[in-house]
Amino acid sequence: MSERLTQGPRIEYEGAPIKGELISSEKIAAKVTELADRIYEDYKGKELVLIGILKGASRFKSDLMAELGRGNKKTGRKPRNVKEAHLGTSSYGSEITSSGDVKKTLELDTDIEGKHAIVVEDIIDTGHTLKDVLEYLEGKGPASLEVCVLLDKAKERQVEVETKYVGFEIPSVFVVGYGLDFDEDYRNLPNIAIVDTSRI
Ligand code: IMP
Ligand code: MG
């Protein structure tokens, strides 16, 4: 089950229009472990490829891959191999609302035909990006195709997308950090933080 979240204490980042933390890096790490446990169980004995959507999901996908390669003594999860693929999309530019017009900035860089694929994305908002990505990837002939998304702004959905793995359901606020950007900034914050949209 995904957890409901509200804005945490105000944290100052030098020069950044940040209101406060929404999700700490510790909470993110615990969620990555939990998702890796589920994925491990669901894909036992299957050839698996994780497709990261650039650039926002790079960090989440890397951490998920590393976790799957590490195993988890607590839950008995063994280290396992996964393949890595990338796909580039862009829809926001410097706006904070989705344009619904999804541009491909990089074609899929690894063959997924006949393989079990999971699209790893940072956030689902209106759903346009993932819907477009899923249609494109279905055309590449994977054995199966699922979605793993770290953040879900469920109230903003305009098109229906099936998301098998969801990290956190979040309110309708603009967030940055852990790979997510505002106009290419703040991807390197270690946590997920809320942008003060009155200051941008
Ligand atoms: P959608 O197409 O409206 O579902 O938007 C998904 C894409 O928009 C994601 O890949 C993100 O790059 C971007 N996005 C949506 N919400 C946010 C946010 O709060 N912060 C940063 N990027 C966002
Ligand atoms: Mg993105």
JSON list of C-alpha atoms and ligand atoms in Angstrom, two decimals:
[
{"chain": "A", "resi": 1, "resn": "MET", "atom": "CA", "xyz": [0.00, 0.00, 0.00]},
{"chain": "A", "resi": 2, "resn": "SER", "atom": "CA", "xyz": [1.24, 3.51, -0.70]},
{"chain": "A", "resi": 3, "resn": "GLU", "atom": "CA", "xyz": [1.47, 5.92, 2.20]},
{"chain": "A", "resi": 4, "resn": "ARG", "atom": "CA", "xyz": [-0.28, 9.33, 2.37]},
{"chain": "A", "resi": 5, "resn": "LEU", "atom": "CA", "xyz": [2.11, 12.21, 2.89]},
{"chain": "A", "resi": 6, "resn": "THR", "atom": "CA", "xyz": [1.92, 15.84, 3.96]},
{"chain": "A", "resi": 7, "resn": "GLN", "atom": "CA", "xyz": [4.49, 18.61, 4.01]},
{"chain": "A", "resi": 8, "resn": "GLY", "atom": "CA", "xyz": [7.17, 18.28, 6.69]},
{"chain": "A", "resi": 9, "resn": "PRO", "atom": "CA", "xyz": [9.28, 20.92, 8.45]},
{"chain": "A", "resi": 10, "resn": "ARG", "atom": "CA", "xyz": [10.70, 23.85, 6.50]},
{"chain": "A", "resi": 11, "resn": "ILE", "atom": "CA", "xyz": [14.28, 23.27, 5.38]},
{"chain": "A", "resi": 12, "resn": "GLU", "atom": "CA", "xyz": [16.44, 25.99, 3.82]},
{"chain": "A", "resi": 13, "resn": "TYR", "atom": "CA", "xyz": [18.48, 25.12, 0.73]},
{"chain": "A", "resi": 14, "resn": "GLU", "atom": "CA", "xyz": [20.79, 27.92, -0.27]},
{"chain": "A", "resi": 15, "resn": "GLY", "atom": "CA", "xyz": [19.29, 29.88, -3.14]},
{"chain": "A", "resi": 16, "resn": "ALA", "atom": "CA", "xyz": [16.48, 27.38, -3.75]},
{"chain": "A", "resi": 17, "resn": "PRO", "atom": "CA", "xyz": [12.75, 28.17, -3.59]},
{"chain": "A", "resi": 18, "resn": "ILE", "atom": "CA", "xyz": [12.06, 25.18, -1.35]},
{"chain": "A", "resi": 19, "resn": "LYS", "atom": "CA", "xyz": [9.19, 25.13, 1.17]},
{"chain": "A", "resi": 20, "resn": "GLY", "atom": "CA", "xyz": [10.01, 21.95, 3.04]},
{"chain": "A", "resi": 21, "resn": "GLU", "atom": "CA", "xyz": [10.79, 18.27, 2.91]},
{"chain": "A", "resi": 22, "resn": "LEU", "atom": "CA", "xyz": [8.11, 15.85, 1.78]},
{"chain": "A", "resi": 23, "resn": "ILE", "atom": "CA", "xyz": [10.07, 12.59, 1.91]},
{"chain": "A", "resi": 24, "resn": "SER", "atom": "CA", "xyz": [13.40, 12.04, 3.67]},
{"chain": "A", "resi": 25, "resn": "SER", "atom": "CA", "xyz": [16.25, 10.14, 2.03]},
{"chain": "A", "resi": 26, "resn": "GLU", "atom": "CA", "xyz": [15.87, 7.45, 4.74]},
{"chain": "A", "resi": 27, "resn": "LYS", "atom": "CA", "xyz": [12.23, 6.94, 3.78]},
{"chain": "A", "resi": 28, "resn": "ILE", "atom": "CA", "xyz": [13.17, 6.74, 0.11]},
{"chain": "A", "resi": 29, "resn": "ALA", "atom": "CA", "xyz": [15.86, 4.12, 0.82]},
{"chain": "A", "resi": 30, "resn": "ALA", "atom": "CA", "xyz": [13.40, 2.01, 2.85]},
{"chain": "A", "resi": 31, "resn": "LYS", "atom": "CA", "xyz": [10.88, 2.23, 0.00]},
{"chain": "A", "resi": 32, "resn": "VAL", "atom": "CA", "xyz": [13.48, 1.16, -2.57]},
{"chain": "A", "resi": 33, "resn": "THR", "atom": "CA", "xyz": [14.22, -1.93, -0.44]},
{"chain": "A", "resi": 34, "resn": "GLU", "atom": "CA", "xyz": [10.50, -2.71, -0.15]},
{"chain": "A", "resi": 35, "resn": "LEU", "atom": "CA", "xyz": [9.97, -2.36, -3.91]},
{"chain": "A", "resi": 36, "resn": "ALA", "atom": "CA", "xyz": [13.02, -4.54, -4.63]},
{"chain": "A", "resi": 37, "resn": "ASP", "atom": "CA", "xyz": [11.57, -7.24, -2.35]},
{"chain": "A", "resi": 38, "resn": "ARG", "atom": "CA", "xyz": [8.30, -7.22, -4.29]},
{"chain": "A", "resi": 39, "resn": "ILE", "atom": "CA", "xyz": [9.96, -7.17, -7.71]},
{"chain": "A", "resi": 40, "resn": "TYR", "atom": "CA", "xyz": [12.27, -10.03, -6.69]},
{"chain": "A", "resi": 41, "resn": "GLU", "atom": "CA", "xyz": [9.30, -12.21, -5.71]},
{"chain": "A", "resi": 42, "resn": "ASP", "atom": "CA", "xyz": [7.33, -11.35, -8.85]},
{"chain": "A", "resi": 43, "resn": "TYR", "atom": "CA", "xyz": [10.19, -12.00, -11.32]},
{"chain": "A", "resi": 44, "resn": "LYS", "atom": "CA", "xyz": [11.88, -15.12, -9.93]},
{"chain": "A", "resi": 45, "resn": "GLY", "atom": "CA", "xyz": [13.41, -17.15, -12.76]},
{"chain": "A", "resi": 46, "resn": "LYS", "atom": "CA", "xyz": [12.58, -14.47, -15.38]},
{"chain": "A", "resi": 47, "resn": "GLU", "atom": "CA", "xyz": [14.91, -12.37, -17.49]},
{"chain": "A", "resi": 48, "resn": "LEU", "atom": "CA", "xyz": [14.25, -8.82, -16.26]},
{"chain": "A", "resi": 49, "resn": "VAL", "atom": "CA", "xyz": [15.14, -5.45, -17.72]},
{"chain": "A", "resi": 50, "resn": "LEU", "atom": "CA", "xyz": [14.57, -2.15, -15.90]},
{"chain": "A", "resi": 51, "resn": "ILE", "atom": "CA", "xyz": [13.91, 0.76, -18.26]},
{"chain": "A", "resi": 52, "resn": "GLY", "atom": "CA", "xyz": [14.73, 4.11, -16.68]},
{"chain": "A", "resi": 53, "resn": "ILE", "atom": "CA", "xyz": [13.07, 7.23, -18.04]},
{"chain": "A", "resi": 54, "resn": "LEU", "atom": "CA", "xyz": [15.71, 9.94, -18.35]},
{"chain": "A", "resi": 55, "resn": "LYS", "atom": "CA", "xyz": [16.61, 12.05, -16.59]},
{"chain": "A", "resi": 56, "resn": "GLY", "atom": "CA", "xyz": [14.29, 12.14, -13.60]},
{"chain": "A", "resi": 57, "resn": "ALA", "atom": "CA", "xyz": [14.24, 8.42, -12.86]},
{"chain": "A", "resi": 58, "resn": "SER", "atom": "CA", "xyz": [18.01, 7.81, -13.23]},
{"chain": "A", "resi": 59, "resn": "ARG", "atom": "CA", "xyz": [18.74, 7.93, -9.54]},
{"chain": "A", "resi": 60, "resn": "PHE", "atom": "CA", "xyz": [15.71, 5.85, -8.51]},
{"chain": "A", "resi": 61, "resn": "LYS", "atom": "CA", "xyz": [16.49, 3.23, -11.20]},
{"chain": "A", "resi": 62, "resn": "SER", "atom": "CA", "xyz": [20.16, 3.03, -10.16]},
{"chain": "A", "resi": 63, "resn": "ASP", "atom": "CA", "xyz": [19.24, 2.57, -6.49]},
{"chain": "A", "resi": 64, "resn": "LEU", "atom": "CA", "xyz": [16.64, -0.08, -7.37]},
{"chain": "A", "resi": 65, "resn": "MET", "atom": "CA", "xyz": [19.15, -1.95, -9.55]},
{"chain": "A", "resi": 66, "resn": "ALA", "atom": "CA", "xyz": [21.80, -1.81, -6.83]},
{"chain": "A", "resi": 67, "resn": "GLU", "atom": "CA", "xyz": [19.31, -3.06, -4.25]},
{"chain": "A", "resi": 68, "resn": "LEU", "atom": "CA", "xyz": [18.33, -6.00, -6.48]},
{"chain": "A", "resi": 69, "resn": "GLY", "atom": "CA", "xyz": [22.02, -6.79, -6.91]},
{"chain": "A", "resi": 70, "resn": "ARG", "atom": "CA", "xyz": [22.60, -6.64, -3.17]},
{"chain": "A", "resi": 71, "resn": "GLY", "atom": "CA", "xyz": [19.84, -8.85, -1.79]},
{"chain": "A", "resi": 72, "resn": "ASN", "atom": "CA", "xyz": [18.14, -8.46, 1.59]},
{"chain": "A", "resi": 73, "resn": "LYS", "atom": "CA", "xyz": [19.13, -10.73, 4.48]},
{"chain": "A", "resi": 74, "resn": "LYS", "atom": "CA", "xyz": [16.06, -9.64, 6.51]},
{"chain": "A", "resi": 75, "resn": "THR", "atom": "CA", "xyz": [13.57, -10.89, 3.94]},
{"chain": "A", "resi": 76, "resn": "GLY", "atom": "CA", "xyz": [15.74, -13.65, 2.49]},
{"chain": "A", "resi": 77, "resn": "ARG", "atom": "CA", "xyz": [16.00, -11.94, -0.88]},
{"chain": "A", "resi": 78, "resn": "LYS", "atom": "CA", "xyz": [19.01, -13.19, -2.85]},
{"chain": "A", "resi": 79, "resn": "PRO", "atom": "CA", "xyz": [21.09, -10.88, -5.06]},
{"chain": "A", "resi": 80, "resn": "ARG", "atom": "CA", "xyz": [19.86, -11.10, -8.64]},
{"chain": "A", "resi": 81, "resn": "ASN", "atom": "CA", "xyz": [20.86, -9.89, -12.08]},
{"chain": "A", "resi": 82, "resn": "VAL", "atom": "CA", "xyz": [18.83, -7.33, -14.02]},
{"chain": "A", "resi": 83, "resn": "LYS", "atom": "CA", "xyz": [19.48, -5.67, -17.37]},
{"chain": "A", "resi": 84, "resn": "GLU", "atom": "CA", "xyz": [19.40, -1.89, -17.71]},
{"chain": "A", "resi": 85, "resn": "ALA", "atom": "CA", "xyz": [17.81, 0.22, -20.46]},
{"chain": "A", "resi": 86, "resn": "HIS", "atom": "CA", "xyz": [17.07, 3.91, -20.93]},
{"chain": "A", "resi": 87, "resn": "LEU", "atom": "CA", "xyz": [14.51, 6.01, -22.69]},
{"chain": "A", "resi": 88, "resn": "GLY", "atom": "CA", "xyz": [14.43, 9.80, -22.78]},
{"chain": "A", "resi": 89, "resn": "THR", "atom": "CA", "xyz": [11.28, 11.90, -22.60]},
{"chain": "A", "resi": 90, "resn": "SER", "atom": "CA", "xyz": [10.54, 15.53, -21.95]},
{"chain": "A", "resi": 91, "resn": "SER", "atom": "CA", "xyz": [7.24, 17.32, -21.53]},
{"chain": "A", "resi": 92, "resn": "TYR", "atom": "CA", "xyz": [7.61, 20.09, -18.97]},
{"chain": "A", "resi": 93, "resn": "GLY", "atom": "CA", "xyz": [10.30, 22.49, -20.13]},
{"chain": "A", "resi": 94, "resn": "SER", "atom": "CA", "xyz": [10.46, 25.20, -17.51]},
{"chain": "A", "resi": 95, "resn": "GLU", "atom": "CA", "xyz": [6.76, 25.02, -16.69]},
{"chain": "A", "resi": 96, "resn": "ILE", "atom": "CA", "xyz": [5.37, 23.33, -13.61]},
{"chain": "A", "resi": 97, "resn": "THR", "atom": "CA", "xyz": [2.31, 21.87, -15.29]},
{"chain": "A", "resi": 98, "resn": "SER", "atom": "CA", "xyz": [2.45, 19.05, -17.82]},
{"chain": "A", "resi": 99, "resn": "SER", "atom": "CA", "xyz": [1.98, 20.09, -21.43]},
{"chain": "A", "resi": 100, "resn": "GLY", "atom": "CA", "xyz": [0.57, 16.68, -22.37]},
{"chain": "A", "resi": 101, "resn": "ASP", "atom": "CA", "xyz": [2.90, 16.92, -25.37]},
{"chain": "A", "resi": 102, "resn": "VAL", "atom": "CA", "xyz": [5.52, 14.23, -24.75]},
{"chain": "A", "resi": 103, "resn": "LYS", "atom": "CA", "xyz": [8.80, 14.52, -26.66]},
{"chain": "A", "resi": 104, "resn": "LYS", "atom": "CA", "xyz": [11.22, 11.61, -27.01]},
{"chain": "A", "resi": 105, "resn": "THR", "atom": "CA", "xyz": [14.74, 12.82, -26.30]},
{"chain": "A", "resi": 106, "resn": "LEU", "atom": "CA", "xyz": [16.39, 9.37, -26.52]},
{"chain": "A", "resi": 107, "resn": "GLU", "atom": "CA", "xyz": [15.22, 6.19, -28.28]},
{"chain": "A", "resi": 108, "resn": "LEU", "atom": "CA", "xyz": [15.25, 2.95, -26.28]},
{"chain": "A", "resi": 109, "resn": "ASP", "atom": "CA", "xyz": [18.93, 1.99, -26.03]},
{"chain": "A", "resi": 110, "resn": "THR", "atom": "CA", "xyz": [18.64, -1.76, -25.29]},
{"chain": "A", "resi": 111, "resn": "ASP", "atom": "CA", "xyz": [16.65, -4.58, -26.94]},
{"chain": "A", "resi": 112, "resn": "ILE", "atom": "CA", "xyz": [13.70, -5.69, -24.78]},
{"chain": "A", "resi": 113, "resn": "GLU", "atom": "CA", "xyz": [12.08, -8.15, -27.20]},
{"chain": "A", "resi": 114, "resn": "GLY", "atom": "CA", "xyz": [10.97, -11.31, -25.37]},
{"chain": "A", "resi": 115, "resn": "LYS", "atom": "CA", "xyz": [12.19, -9.96, -22.03]},
{"chain": "A", "resi": 116, "resn": "HIS", "atom": "CA", "xyz": [10.20, -9.01, -18.94]},
{"chain": "A", "resi": 117, "resn": "ALA", "atom": "CA", "xyz": [10.39, -5.25, -18.68]},
{"chain": "A", "resi": 118, "resn": "ILE", "atom": "CA", "xyz": [9.62, -2.75, -15.93]},
{"chain": "A", "resi": 119, "resn": "VAL", "atom": "CA", "xyz": [9.47, 0.95, -16.74]},
{"chain": "A", "resi": 120, "resn": "VAL", "atom": "CA", "xyz": [11.01, 2.88, -13.85]},
{"chain": "A", "resi": 121, "resn": "GLU", "atom": "CA", "xyz": [9.75, 6.45, -13.60]},
{"chain": "A", "resi": 122, "resn": "ASP", "atom": "CA", "xyz": [10.20, 9.19, -11.02]},
{"chain": "A", "resi": 123, "resn": "ILE", "atom": "CA", "xyz": [6.64, 10.50, -10.94]},
{"chain": "A", "resi": 124, "resn": "ILE", "atom": "CA", "xyz": [3.24, 10.08, -12.53]},
{"chain": "A", "resi": 125, "resn": "ASP", "atom": "CA", "xyz": [1.11, 13.20, -12.71]},
{"chain": "A", "resi": 126, "resn": "THR", "atom": "CA", "xyz": [-1.43, 13.56, -15.56]},
{"chain": "A", "resi": 127, "resn": "GLY", "atom": "CA", "xyz": [-0.32, 10.15, -16.88]},
{"chain": "A", "resi": 128, "resn": "HIS", "atom": "CA", "xyz": [0.43, 11.37, -20.42]},
{"chain": "A", "resi": 129, "resn": "THR", "atom": "CA", "xyz": [4.16, 10.57, -20.24]},
{"chain": "A", "resi": 130, "resn": "LEU", "atom": "CA", "xyz": [3.75, 6.99, -19.07]},
{"chain": "A", "resi": 131, "resn": "LYS", "atom": "CA", "xyz": [0.83, 6.29, -21.41]},
{"chain": "A", "resi": 132, "resn": "ASP", "atom": "CA", "xyz": [2.92, 7.44, -24.36]},
{"chain": "A", "resi": 133, "resn": "VAL", "atom": "CA", "xyz": [5.99, 5.52, -23.15]},
{"chain": "A", "resi": 134, "resn": "LEU", "atom": "CA", "xyz": [4.00, 2.30, -22.63]},
{"chain": "A", "resi": 135, "resn": "GLU", "atom": "CA", "xyz": [2.52, 2.47, -26.14]},
{"chain": "A", "resi": 136, "resn": "TYR", "atom": "CA", "xyz": [6.00, 2.96, -27.60]},
{"chain": "A", "resi": 137, "resn": "LEU", "atom": "CA", "xyz": [7.51, 0.11, -25.56]},
{"chain": "A", "resi": 138, "resn": "GLU", "atom": "CA", "xyz": [4.69, -2.34, -26.35]},
{"chain": "A", "resi": 139, "resn": "GLY", "atom": "CA", "xyz": [5.81, -1.97, -29.95]},
{"chain": "A", "resi": 140, "resn": "LYS", "atom": "CA", "xyz": [9.24, -3.37, -29.00]},
{"chain": "A", "resi": 141, "resn": "GLY", "atom": "CA", "xyz": [7.73, -6.78, -28.15]},
{"chain": "A", "resi": 142, "resn": "PRO", "atom": "CA", "xyz": [8.55, -7.35, -24.46]},
{"chain": "A", "resi": 143, "resn": "ALA", "atom": "CA", "xyz": [7.30, -10.60, -22.84]},
{"chain": "A", "resi": 144, "resn": "SER", "atom": "CA", "xyz": [5.62, -8.41, -20.22]},
{"chain": "A", "resi": 145, "resn": "LEU", "atom": "CA", "xyz": [5.60, -4.72, -19.35]},
{"chain": "A", "resi": 146, "resn": "GLU", "atom": "CA", "xyz": [4.87, -3.13, -15.95]},
{"chain": "A", "resi": 147, "resn": "VAL", "atom": "CA", "xyz": [5.42, 0.24, -14.30]},
{"chain": "A", "resi": 148, "resn": "CYS", "atom": "CA", "xyz": [7.37, 1.10, -11.15]},
{"chain": "A", "resi": 149, "resn": "VAL", "atom": "CA", "xyz": [6.92, 4.73, -10.16]},
{"chain": "A", "resi": 150, "resn": "LEU", "atom": "CA", "xyz": [8.35, 6.38, -7.06]},
{"chain": "A", "resi": 151, "resn": "LEU", "atom": "CA", "xyz": [5.76, 9.17, -6.70]},
{"chain": "A", "resi": 152, "resn": "ASP", "atom": "CA", "xyz": [2.12, 9.30, -7.69]},
{"chain": "A", "resi": 153, "resn": "LYS", "atom": "CA", "xyz": [0.06, 12.52, -7.85]},
{"chain": "A", "resi": 154, "resn": "ALA", "atom": "CA", "xyz": [-3.09, 10.43, -8.16]},
{"chain": "A", "resi": 155, "resn": "LYS", "atom": "CA", "xyz": [-5.50, 13.40, -8.03]},
{"chain": "A", "resi": 156, "resn": "GLU", "atom": "CA", "xyz": [-3.97, 14.89, -11.19]},
{"chain": "A", "resi": 157, "resn": "ARG", "atom": "CA", "xyz": [-4.57, 11.92, -13.46]},
{"chain": "A", "resi": 158, "resn": "GLN", "atom": "CA", "xyz": [-6.07, 12.74, -16.87]},
{"chain": "A", "resi": 159, "resn": "VAL", "atom": "CA", "xyz": [-5.46, 9.41, -18.62]},
{"chain": "A", "resi": 160, "resn": "GLU", "atom": "CA", "xyz": [-5.58, 5.95, -17.09]},
{"chain": "A", "resi": 161, "resn": "VAL", "atom": "CA", "xyz": [-2.28, 4.11, -16.62]},
{"chain": "A", "resi": 162, "resn": "GLU", "atom": "CA", "xyz": [-1.80, 0.81, -14.79]},
{"chain": "A", "resi": 163, "resn": "THR", "atom": "CA", "xyz": [0.95, 1.20, -12.19]},
{"chain": "A", "resi": 164, "resn": "LYS", "atom": "CA", "xyz": [1.92, -2.09, -10.55]},
{"chain": "A", "resi": 165, "resn": "TYR", "atom": "CA", "xyz": [4.57, -0.68, -8.19]},
{"chain": "A", "resi": 166, "resn": "VAL", "atom": "CA", "xyz": [4.02, 2.72, -6.52]},
{"chain": "A", "resi": 167, "resn": "GLY", "atom": "CA", "xyz": [6.35, 4.18, -3.89]},
{"chain": "A", "resi": 168, "resn": "PHE", "atom": "CA", "xyz": [4.40, 7.08, -2.40]},
{"chain": "A", "resi": 169, "resn": "GLU", "atom": "CA", "xyz": [1.14, 8.79, -3.20]},
{"chain": "A", "resi": 170, "resn": "ILE", "atom": "CA", "xyz": [1.77, 12.53, -2.85]},
{"chain": "A", "resi": 171, "resn": "PRO", "atom": "CA", "xyz": [-0.45, 15.64, -2.83]},
{"chain": "A", "resi": 172, "resn": "SER", "atom": "CA", "xyz": [-0.72, 17.94, -5.85]},
{"chain": "A", "resi": 173, "resn": "VAL", "atom": "CA", "xyz": [2.44, 19.94, -5.14]},
{"chain": "A", "resi": 174, "resn": "PHE", "atom": "CA", "xyz": [5.51, 20.46, -7.31]},
{"chain": "A", "resi": 175, "resn": "VAL", "atom": "CA", "xyz": [8.46, 18.51, -5.93]},
{"chain": "A", "resi": 176, "resn": "VAL", "atom": "CA", "xyz": [12.19, 18.35, -6.66]},
{"chain": "A", "resi": 177, "resn": "GLY", "atom": "CA", "xyz": [15.14, 16.25, -5.52]},
{"chain": "A", "resi": 178, "resn": "TYR", "atom": "CA", "xyz": [16.26, 12.62, -5.81]},
{"chain": "A", "resi": 179, "resn": "GLY", "atom": "CA", "xyz": [16.42, 13.09, -9.59]},
{"chain": "A", "resi": 180, "resn": "LEU", "atom": "CA", "xyz": [13.37, 15.34, -10.01]},
{"chain": "A", "resi": 181, "resn": "ASP", "atom": "CA", "xyz": [14.03, 18.82, -11.33]},
{"chain": "A", "resi": 182, "resn": "PHE", "atom": "CA", "xyz": [12.58, 22.24, -11.79]},
{"chain": "A", "resi": 183, "resn": "ASP", "atom": "CA", "xyz": [14.00, 23.58, -15.06]},
{"chain": "A", "resi": 184, "resn": "GLU", "atom": "CA", "xyz": [17.02, 21.20, -14.67]},
{"chain": "A", "resi": 185, "resn": "ASP", "atom": "CA", "xyz": [17.83, 22.36, -11.13]},
{"chain": "A", "resi": 186, "resn": "TYR", "atom": "CA", "xyz": [17.70, 20.57, -7.75]},
{"chain": "A", "resi": 187, "resn": "ARG", "atom": "CA", "xyz": [18.02, 17.00, -9.10]},
{"chain": "A", "resi": 188, "resn": "ASN", "atom": "CA", "xyz": [20.88, 16.48, -6.64]},
{"chain": "A", "resi": 189, "resn": "LEU", "atom": "CA", "xyz": [18.92, 17.10, -3.44]},
{"chain": "A", "resi": 190, "resn": "PRO", "atom": "CA", "xyz": [19.08, 13.82, -1.47]},
{"chain": "A", "resi": 191, "resn": "ASN", "atom": "CA", "xyz": [15.40, 13.95, -0.48]},
{"chain": "A", "resi": 192, "resn": "ILE", "atom": "CA", "xyz": [12.08, 14.93, -2.05]},
{"chain": "A", "resi": 193, "resn": "ALA", "atom": "CA", "xyz": [11.24, 18.57, -1.30]},
{"chain": "A", "resi": 194, "resn": "ILE", "atom": "CA", "xyz": [8.30, 20.85, -2.08]},
{"chain": "A", "resi": 195, "resn": "VAL", "atom": "CA", "xyz": [8.90, 23.86, -4.32]},
{"chain": "A", "resi": 196, "resn": "ASP", "atom": "CA", "xyz": [7.51, 27.20, -3.19]},
{"chain": "A", "resi": 197, "resn": "THR", "atom": "CA", "xyz": [5.78, 28.07, -6.45]},
{"chain": "A", "resi": 198, "resn": "SER", "atom": "CA", "xyz": [5.15, 31.64, -5.25]},
{"chain": "A", "resi": 199, "resn": "ARG", "atom": "CA", "xyz": [8.93, 32.22, -5.39]},
{"chain": "A", "resi": 200, "resn": "ILE", "atom": "CA", "xyz": [9.60, 31.03, -8.95]},
{"chain": "B", "resi": 1, "resn": "IMP", "atom": "P1", "xyz": [2.74, 13.47, -16.58]},
{"chain": "B", "resi": 1, "resn": "IMP", "atom": "O1", "xyz": [3.01, 13.25, -18.04]},
{"chain": "B", "resi": 1, "resn": "IMP", "atom": "O2", "xyz": [1.83, 14.63, -16.35]},
{"chain": "B", "resi": 1, "resn": "IMP", "atom": "O3", "xyz": [2.27, 12.23, -15.86]},
{"chain": "B", "resi": 1, "resn": "IMP", "atom": "O4", "xyz": [4.08, 13.96, -15.91]},
{"chain": "B", "resi": 1, "resn": "IMP", "atom": "C1", "xyz": [5.14, 13.11, -15.70]},
{"chain": "B", "resi": 1, "resn": "IMP", "atom": "C2", "xyz": [6.45, 13.81, -15.94]},
{"chain": "B", "resi": 1, "resn": "IMP", "atom": "O5", "xyz": [6.39, 15.16, -15.53]},
{"chain": "B", "resi": 1, "resn": "IMP", "atom": "C3", "xyz": [7.53, 13.16, -15.11]},
{"chain": "B", "resi": 1, "resn": "IMP", "atom": "O6", "xyz": [8.35, 12.36, -15.93]},
{"chain": "B", "resi": 1, "resn": "IMP", "atom": "C4", "xyz": [8.31, 14.32, -14.54]},
{"chain": "B", "resi": 1, "resn": "IMP", "atom": "O7", "xyz": [9.45, 14.55, -15.32]},
{"chain": "B", "resi": 1, "resn": "IMP", "atom": "C5", "xyz": [7.42, 15.51, -14.67]},
{"chain": "B", "resi": 1, "resn": "IMP", "atom": "N1", "xyz": [6.83, 15.93, -13.37]},
{"chain": "B", "resi": 1, "resn": "IMP", "atom": "C6", "xyz": [5.56, 15.81, -12.96]},
{"chain": "B", "resi": 1, "resn": "IMP", "atom": "N2", "xyz": [5.36, 16.32, -11.73]},
{"chain": "B", "resi": 1, "resn": "IMP", "atom": "C7", "xyz": [6.57, 16.78, -11.34]},
{"chain": "B", "resi": 1, "resn": "IMP", "atom": "C8", "xyz": [7.04, 17.40, -10.13]},
{"chain": "B", "resi": 1, "resn": "IMP", "atom": "O8", "xyz": [6.31, 17.65, -9.16]},
{"chain": "B", "resi": 1, "resn": "IMP", "atom": "N3", "xyz": [8.35, 17.72, -10.12]},
{"chain": "B", "resi": 1, "resn": "IMP", "atom": "C9", "xyz": [9.20, 17.49, -11.15]},
{"chain": "B", "resi": 1, "resn": "IMP", "atom": "N4", "xyz": [8.81, 16.89, -12.28]},
{"chain": "B", "resi": 1, "resn": "IMP", "atom": "C10", "xyz": [7.51, 16.54, -12.39]},
{"chain": "B", "resi": 2, "resn": "MG", "atom": "MG", "xyz": [10.57, 12.61, -16.03]}
]
